[in-house]
Amino acid sequence: MTAQIDIVSLYPNDMNIYGDSGNVLAVRRRLELYGYKPVVHAYNQGDEWPDHADIILGGGGQDNGQKKITEDLFARADLLRSLADDGTPMLMICGLYQLFGDYFETVDGTRLDGIGILGAYTVGQDKRMIGNLVESSPQFGTVIGYENHSGQTFLREGVEPFGRVDHDGMGNNGEDHTEGARVRNVIGTYLHGSLLPKNSAVTDFLIRTAATRRYGTFPEEQTSEQTEALRALDDVESRARHVAGSRPR
Ligand code: GLN
């Protein structure tokens, strides 16, 4: 029987901009090619939580979209915190990255409390930070994506960034060269784009972590067609990286 991996897509109705849903497609496709059966659960406000959550993916949104989901996010906060403590791999982009931190004070002065999984806080400003971004991460190497946010995020003491932006891009706040945050297997980042189709090292980290936690091994047996298709996908990925990385702004 094919080993199933359950992916939860968090609030896709309100939190999904600049191609973030591509992250779900990338995880699903690579899981298939590694020999797994991916099942995607779209979770919106008021939905039932699925029985299994092996990988949790969340996207960005307008300040308004963030306001809309806050109440439900708080209703799920204990669950998400215990999954994070337990090592569940998660990827939160931009708007949900901010709400996985301590709080986001929007540019109009509204304070949206976060669920405190990532030690960070965010303050909105008038100037937006927009453009392709190239960062380096000790674990994932060069990571390429697209940022578009007004919030400036600051990491609490001792919290690891996801990566460092040395030249091309603003990152968390345009001041300290950090980008994103990483706590246990939870990654928060400003990178849209979509991120995962261009950065398979990150996709494979999420998949490997999820599969090993649930089944103890990775990967499943692959057919030669699957291996071949994975190589073809890697080729498309490297061309996409090349294009995005060569026009950072
Ligand atoms: N609304 C937030 C901001 O502007 C998040 C934006 C986003 O998710 N792209 O900072």
mmCIF file of C-alpha atoms and ligand atoms in Angstrom:
data_model
loop_
_atom_site.group_PDB
_atom_site.id
_atom_site.type_symbol
_atom_site.label_atom_id
_atom_site.label_comp_id
_atom_site.label_asym_id
_atom_site.label_seq_id
_atom_site.Cartn_x
_atom_site.Cartn_y
_atom_site.Cartn_z
ATOM 1 C CA MET A 1 0.000 0.000 0.000
ATOM 2 C CA THR A 2 1.274 3.469 -0.863
ATOM 3 C CA ALA A 3 2.309 5.475 2.199
ATOM 4 C CA GLN A 4 0.013 8.465 2.636
ATOM 5 C CA ILE A 5 1.238 11.927 3.620
ATOM 6 C CA ASP A 6 -1.354 14.487 4.754
ATOM 7 C CA ILE A 7 -0.744 18.113 3.844
ATOM 8 C CA VAL A 8 -2.768 20.872 5.476
ATOM 9 C CA SER A 9 -3.122 24.056 3.457
ATOM 10 C CA LEU A 10 -3.956 26.770 6.009
ATOM 11 C CA TYR A 11 -6.621 29.339 5.104
ATOM 12 C CA PRO A 12 -6.221 29.168 1.318
ATOM 13 C CA ASN A 13 -9.312 31.374 0.827
ATOM 14 C CA ASP A 14 -7.807 34.391 2.587
ATOM 15 C CA MET A 15 -4.097 33.697 2.841
ATOM 16 C CA ASN A 16 -2.782 32.896 -0.597
ATOM 17 C CA ILE A 17 -1.146 35.567 -2.739
ATOM 18 C CA TYR A 18 1.703 35.910 -5.251
ATOM 19 C CA GLY A 19 1.614 32.221 -6.119
ATOM 20 C CA ASP A 20 1.653 30.746 -2.601
ATOM 21 C CA SER A 21 -0.668 27.916 -3.630
ATOM 22 C CA GLY A 22 2.233 26.737 -5.812
ATOM 23 C CA ASN A 23 3.883 25.543 -2.604
ATOM 24 C CA VAL A 24 1.088 23.022 -2.101
ATOM 25 C CA LEU A 25 1.409 21.837 -5.712
ATOM 26 C CA ALA A 26 5.197 21.479 -5.401
ATOM 27 C CA VAL A 27 4.984 19.425 -2.207
ATOM 28 C CA ARG A 28 2.230 17.268 -3.664
ATOM 29 C CA ARG A 29 4.076 16.584 -6.920
ATOM 30 C CA ARG A 30 7.435 15.779 -5.336
ATOM 31 C CA LEU A 31 5.729 13.501 -2.797
ATOM 32 C CA GLU A 32 4.160 11.575 -5.678
ATOM 33 C CA LEU A 33 7.508 11.274 -7.411
ATOM 34 C CA TYR A 34 9.125 9.978 -4.219
ATOM 35 C CA GLY A 35 6.484 7.232 -4.152
ATOM 36 C CA TYR A 36 4.000 8.614 -1.603
ATOM 37 C CA LYS A 37 0.278 9.259 -1.780
ATOM 38 C CA PRO A 38 -0.220 12.952 -0.935
ATOM 39 C CA VAL A 39 -3.607 14.075 0.379
ATOM 40 C CA VAL A 40 -4.238 17.826 0.552
ATOM 41 C CA HIS A 41 -6.673 19.190 3.157
ATOM 42 C CA ALA A 42 -7.726 22.798 2.577
ATOM 43 C CA TYR A 43 -8.425 24.249 6.022
ATOM 44 C CA ASN A 44 -10.440 27.488 6.181
ATOM 45 C CA GLN A 45 -12.163 29.195 9.130
ATOM 46 C CA GLY A 46 -14.663 26.900 10.815
ATOM 47 C CA ASP A 47 -13.552 23.737 8.996
ATOM 48 C CA GLU A 48 -12.890 20.505 10.811
ATOM 49 C CA TRP A 49 -9.262 19.787 11.470
ATOM 50 C CA PRO A 50 -8.099 16.679 9.569
ATOM 51 C CA ASP A 51 -7.124 13.476 11.421
ATOM 52 C CA HIS A 52 -3.542 13.706 10.255
ATOM 53 C CA ALA A 53 -1.303 16.725 9.600
ATOM 54 C CA ASP A 54 2.147 15.711 8.385
ATOM 55 C CA ILE A 55 3.041 19.000 6.674
ATOM 56 C CA ILE A 56 1.364 22.379 7.228
ATOM 57 C CA LEU A 57 1.641 25.114 4.603
ATOM 58 C CA GLY A 58 0.387 28.675 4.940
ATOM 59 C CA GLY A 59 0.544 31.699 2.661
ATOM 60 C CA GLY A 60 0.476 35.454 2.745
ATOM 61 C CA GLY A 61 -2.383 37.894 2.619
ATOM 62 C CA GLN A 62 -3.474 41.484 2.781
ATOM 63 C CA ASP A 63 -3.783 43.029 6.256
ATOM 64 C CA ASN A 64 -7.548 42.520 5.823
ATOM 65 C CA GLY A 65 -7.203 38.812 5.120
ATOM 66 C CA GLN A 66 -5.023 38.521 8.212
ATOM 67 C CA LYS A 67 -7.735 40.206 10.310
ATOM 68 C CA LYS A 68 -10.320 37.766 8.960
ATOM 69 C CA ILE A 69 -8.481 34.634 10.035
ATOM 70 C CA THR A 70 -7.137 35.752 13.425
ATOM 71 C CA GLU A 71 -10.044 34.488 15.515
ATOM 72 C CA ASP A 72 -9.976 31.021 13.994
ATOM 73 C CA LEU A 73 -6.188 30.919 14.174
ATOM 74 C CA PHE A 74 -6.452 31.524 17.908
ATOM 75 C CA ALA A 75 -8.971 28.714 18.224
ATOM 76 C CA ARG A 76 -6.350 26.437 16.633
ATOM 77 C CA ALA A 77 -3.334 27.947 18.389
ATOM 78 C CA ASP A 78 -2.841 25.238 21.062
ATOM 79 C CA LEU A 79 -3.071 22.531 18.451
ATOM 80 C CA LEU A 80 -0.604 24.275 16.135
ATOM 81 C CA ARG A 81 1.784 24.951 19.027
ATOM 82 C CA SER A 82 1.765 21.322 20.104
ATOM 83 C CA LEU A 83 2.311 20.126 16.522
ATOM 84 C CA ALA A 84 5.221 22.563 16.210
ATOM 85 C CA ASP A 85 6.729 21.421 19.548
ATOM 86 C CA ASP A 86 6.414 17.868 18.349
ATOM 87 C CA GLY A 87 8.492 18.565 15.236
ATOM 88 C CA THR A 88 5.827 18.813 12.525
ATOM 89 C CA PRO A 89 7.338 20.536 9.478
ATOM 90 C CA MET A 90 5.572 23.766 8.585
ATOM 91 C CA LEU A 91 6.166 26.557 6.108
ATOM 92 C CA MET A 92 4.485 29.917 6.750
ATOM 93 C CA ILE A 93 4.804 32.670 4.180
ATOM 94 C CA CYS A 94 4.577 36.406 4.877
ATOM 95 C CA GLY A 95 1.139 37.129 6.391
ATOM 96 C CA LEU A 96 1.024 33.815 8.253
ATOM 97 C CA TYR A 97 4.700 34.105 9.146
ATOM 98 C CA GLN A 98 3.796 37.396 10.861
ATOM 99 C CA LEU A 99 0.863 35.777 12.691
ATOM 100 C CA PHE A 100 3.004 32.811 13.795
ATOM 101 C CA GLY A 101 5.095 35.443 15.597
ATOM 102 C CA ASP A 102 4.058 37.417 18.685
ATOM 103 C CA TYR A 103 2.093 40.201 16.995
ATOM 104 C CA PHE A 104 1.677 42.316 13.876
ATOM 105 C CA GLU A 105 0.892 45.990 14.340
ATOM 106 C CA THR A 106 -0.474 47.113 10.982
ATOM 107 C CA VAL A 107 0.339 50.446 9.383
ATOM 108 C CA ASP A 108 -3.067 51.817 10.519
ATOM 109 C CA GLY A 109 -2.159 50.996 14.134
ATOM 110 C CA THR A 110 -4.317 47.876 14.558
ATOM 111 C CA ARG A 111 -2.601 45.253 16.628
ATOM 112 C CA LEU A 112 -3.127 41.649 15.505
ATOM 113 C CA ASP A 113 -1.889 39.193 18.083
ATOM 114 C CA GLY A 114 0.033 36.205 16.802
ATOM 115 C CA ILE A 115 0.215 32.679 18.178
ATOM 116 C CA GLY A 116 3.823 32.929 19.336
ATOM 117 C CA ILE A 117 5.356 29.882 17.634
ATOM 118 C CA LEU A 118 8.134 31.951 16.063
ATOM 119 C CA GLY A 119 9.853 34.447 18.375
ATOM 120 C CA ALA A 120 9.360 37.569 16.286
ATOM 121 C CA TYR A 121 7.188 40.687 16.143
ATOM 122 C CA THR A 122 6.175 42.856 13.205
ATOM 123 C CA VAL A 123 5.375 46.525 12.789
ATOM 124 C CA GLY A 124 3.827 47.950 9.607
ATOM 125 C CA GLN A 125 5.370 50.953 7.885
ATOM 126 C CA ASP A 126 4.375 53.135 4.911
ATOM 127 C CA LYS A 127 7.098 51.938 2.590
ATOM 128 C CA ARG A 128 6.508 48.505 1.091
ATOM 129 C CA MET A 129 9.408 46.120 0.518
ATOM 130 C CA ILE A 130 8.925 44.593 -2.907
ATOM 131 C CA GLY A 131 10.966 42.508 -5.325
ATOM 132 C CA ASN A 132 12.809 39.272 -6.022
ATOM 133 C CA LEU A 133 15.173 38.347 -3.225
ATOM 134 C CA VAL A 134 18.231 36.109 -2.937
ATOM 135 C CA GLU A 135 19.336 34.884 0.476
ATOM 136 C CA SER A 136 21.729 32.339 1.861
ATOM 137 C CA SER A 137 20.792 29.736 4.391
ATOM 138 C CA PRO A 138 23.254 27.472 6.187
ATOM 139 C CA GLN A 139 20.988 24.470 5.643
ATOM 140 C CA PHE A 140 19.451 25.163 2.236
ATOM 141 C CA GLY A 141 22.132 27.115 0.414
ATOM 142 C CA THR A 142 20.927 29.901 -1.879
ATOM 143 C CA VAL A 143 17.189 30.494 -1.532
ATOM 144 C CA ILE A 144 15.330 32.614 -4.092
ATOM 145 C CA GLY A 145 11.881 34.167 -3.810
ATOM 146 C CA TYR A 146 9.758 37.295 -4.067
ATOM 147 C CA GLU A 147 8.894 39.616 -1.182
ATOM 148 C CA ASN A 148 6.080 42.152 -0.904
ATOM 149 C CA HIS A 149 5.287 43.404 2.589
ATOM 150 C CA SER A 150 4.841 46.558 4.612
ATOM 151 C CA GLY A 151 5.562 44.832 7.922
ATOM 152 C CA GLN A 152 9.059 45.003 9.368
ATOM 153 C CA THR A 153 9.801 41.911 11.409
ATOM 154 C CA PHE A 154 12.315 41.723 14.237
ATOM 155 C CA LEU A 155 13.517 38.444 15.706
ATOM 156 C CA ARG A 156 13.687 37.941 19.452
ATOM 157 C CA GLU A 157 17.097 37.301 20.919
ATOM 158 C CA GLY A 158 18.407 33.838 20.061
ATOM 159 C CA VAL A 159 15.882 33.126 17.272
ATOM 160 C CA GLU A 160 17.542 31.843 14.106
ATOM 161 C CA PRO A 161 16.650 33.539 10.820
ATOM 162 C CA PHE A 162 15.751 31.349 7.847
ATOM 163 C CA GLY A 163 18.519 33.036 5.884
ATOM 164 C CA ARG A 164 20.580 36.196 5.378
ATOM 165 C CA VAL A 165 20.095 38.762 2.637
ATOM 166 C CA ASP A 166 23.403 40.307 1.794
ATOM 167 C CA HIS A 167 22.702 42.194 -1.444
ATOM 168 C CA ASP A 168 19.443 41.539 -3.191
ATOM 169 C CA GLY A 169 16.364 42.256 -1.124
ATOM 170 C CA MET A 170 15.130 43.664 2.168
ATOM 171 C CA GLY A 171 14.269 40.557 4.201
ATOM 172 C CA ASN A 172 12.712 40.857 7.651
ATOM 173 C CA ASN A 173 13.127 44.594 8.070
ATOM 174 C CA GLY A 174 15.622 46.042 5.571
ATOM 175 C CA GLU A 175 18.018 46.766 8.436
ATOM 176 C CA ASP A 176 19.673 43.719 9.976
ATOM 177 C CA HIS A 177 20.024 41.436 6.905
ATOM 178 C CA THR A 178 17.975 38.643 8.464
ATOM 179 C CA GLU A 179 15.160 36.989 6.521
ATOM 180 C CA GLY A 180 12.500 34.740 8.020
ATOM 181 C CA ALA A 181 12.746 32.621 11.134
ATOM 182 C CA ARG A 182 13.285 28.997 11.975
ATOM 183 C CA VAL A 183 12.165 27.278 15.159
ATOM 184 C CA ARG A 184 12.331 23.466 15.307
ATOM 185 C CA ASN A 185 10.899 22.388 11.935
ATOM 186 C CA VAL A 186 8.786 25.505 11.458
ATOM 187 C CA ILE A 187 10.007 27.938 8.814
ATOM 188 C CA GLY A 188 8.592 31.428 8.541
ATOM 189 C CA THR A 189 9.655 33.513 5.555
ATOM 190 C CA TYR A 190 8.670 36.514 3.455
ATOM 191 C CA LEU A 191 9.323 34.625 0.235
ATOM 192 C CA HIS A 192 6.454 34.191 -2.182
ATOM 193 C CA GLY A 193 6.966 33.449 -5.768
ATOM 194 C CA SER A 194 6.066 30.549 -5.374
ATOM 195 C CA LEU A 195 8.921 29.608 -3.082
ATOM 196 C CA LEU A 196 8.967 25.817 -3.215
ATOM 197 C CA PRO A 197 8.932 25.211 -6.977
ATOM 198 C CA LYS A 198 12.168 27.235 -7.125
ATOM 199 C CA ASN A 199 13.776 25.809 -3.994
ATOM 200 C CA SER A 200 13.491 22.038 -3.915
ATOM 201 C CA ALA A 201 16.024 21.785 -1.068
ATOM 202 C CA VAL A 202 13.328 23.323 1.132
ATOM 203 C CA THR A 203 10.553 21.168 -0.364
ATOM 204 C CA ASP A 204 12.604 18.029 0.195
ATOM 205 C CA PHE A 205 13.349 19.044 3.785
ATOM 206 C CA LEU A 206 9.595 19.309 4.498
ATOM 207 C CA ILE A 207 8.890 15.998 2.769
ATOM 208 C CA ARG A 208 11.787 14.090 4.301
ATOM 209 C CA THR A 209 10.961 15.338 7.788
ATOM 210 C CA ALA A 210 7.281 14.461 7.408
ATOM 211 C CA ALA A 211 7.915 11.002 5.948
ATOM 212 C CA THR A 212 10.537 10.094 8.519
ATOM 213 C CA ARG A 213 8.313 11.203 11.391
ATOM 214 C CA ARG A 214 5.362 9.194 10.134
ATOM 215 C CA TYR A 215 6.999 6.100 8.610
ATOM 216 C CA GLY A 216 10.599 6.080 9.847
ATOM 217 C CA THR A 217 12.050 6.011 6.323
ATOM 218 C CA PHE A 218 12.470 8.192 3.235
ATOM 219 C CA PRO A 219 11.952 7.850 0.315
ATOM 220 C CA GLU A 220 9.525 5.111 -0.638
ATOM 221 C CA GLU A 221 10.375 2.885 -3.556
ATOM 222 C CA GLN A 222 10.432 4.847 -6.812
ATOM 223 C CA THR A 223 9.757 3.584 -10.326
ATOM 224 C CA SER A 224 12.242 4.555 -13.036
ATOM 225 C CA GLU A 225 9.548 6.827 -14.520
ATOM 226 C CA GLN A 226 9.291 8.647 -11.213
ATOM 227 C CA THR A 227 13.053 9.078 -10.962
ATOM 228 C CA GLU A 228 13.126 10.407 -14.500
ATOM 229 C CA ALA A 229 10.231 12.815 -13.851
ATOM 230 C CA LEU A 230 11.952 14.080 -10.702
ATOM 231 C CA ARG A 231 15.061 14.854 -12.736
ATOM 232 C CA ALA A 232 12.976 16.733 -15.305
ATOM 233 C CA LEU A 233 11.337 18.711 -12.500
ATOM 234 C CA ASP A 234 14.748 19.570 -11.024
ATOM 235 C CA ASP A 235 15.750 20.893 -14.427
ATOM 236 C CA VAL A 236 12.715 23.218 -14.605
ATOM 237 C CA GLU A 237 13.452 24.312 -11.041
ATOM 238 C CA SER A 238 17.023 25.265 -11.837
ATOM 239 C CA ARG A 239 15.909 27.316 -14.854
ATOM 240 C CA ALA A 240 13.314 29.144 -12.728
ATOM 241 C CA ARG A 241 15.988 29.861 -10.099
ATOM 242 C CA HIS A 242 18.274 31.219 -12.739
ATOM 243 C CA VAL A 243 15.652 33.628 -14.126
ATOM 244 C CA ALA A 244 14.435 34.896 -10.720
ATOM 245 C CA GLY A 245 17.957 35.144 -9.309
ATOM 246 C CA SER A 246 19.232 37.131 -12.271
ATOM 247 C CA ARG A 247 16.709 39.947 -11.813
ATOM 248 C CA PRO A 248 16.551 40.572 -8.112
ATOM 249 C CA ARG A 249 14.812 43.937 -8.323
HETATM 250 N N1 GLN B 1 -0.141 42.316 5.007
HETATM 251 C C1 GLN B 1 1.199 42.000 5.399
HETATM 252 C C2 GLN B 1 2.177 43.101 5.066
HETATM 253 O O1 GLN B 1 1.915 43.906 4.202
HETATM 254 C C3 GLN B 1 1.610 40.697 4.720
HETATM 255 C C4 GLN B 1 1.770 40.836 3.252
HETATM 256 C C5 GLN B 1 1.949 39.543 2.529
HETATM 257 O O2 GLN B 1 1.561 38.482 3.012
HETATM 258 N N2 GLN B 1 2.509 39.622 1.330
HETATM 259 O O3 GLN B 1 3.233 43.158 5.668
#
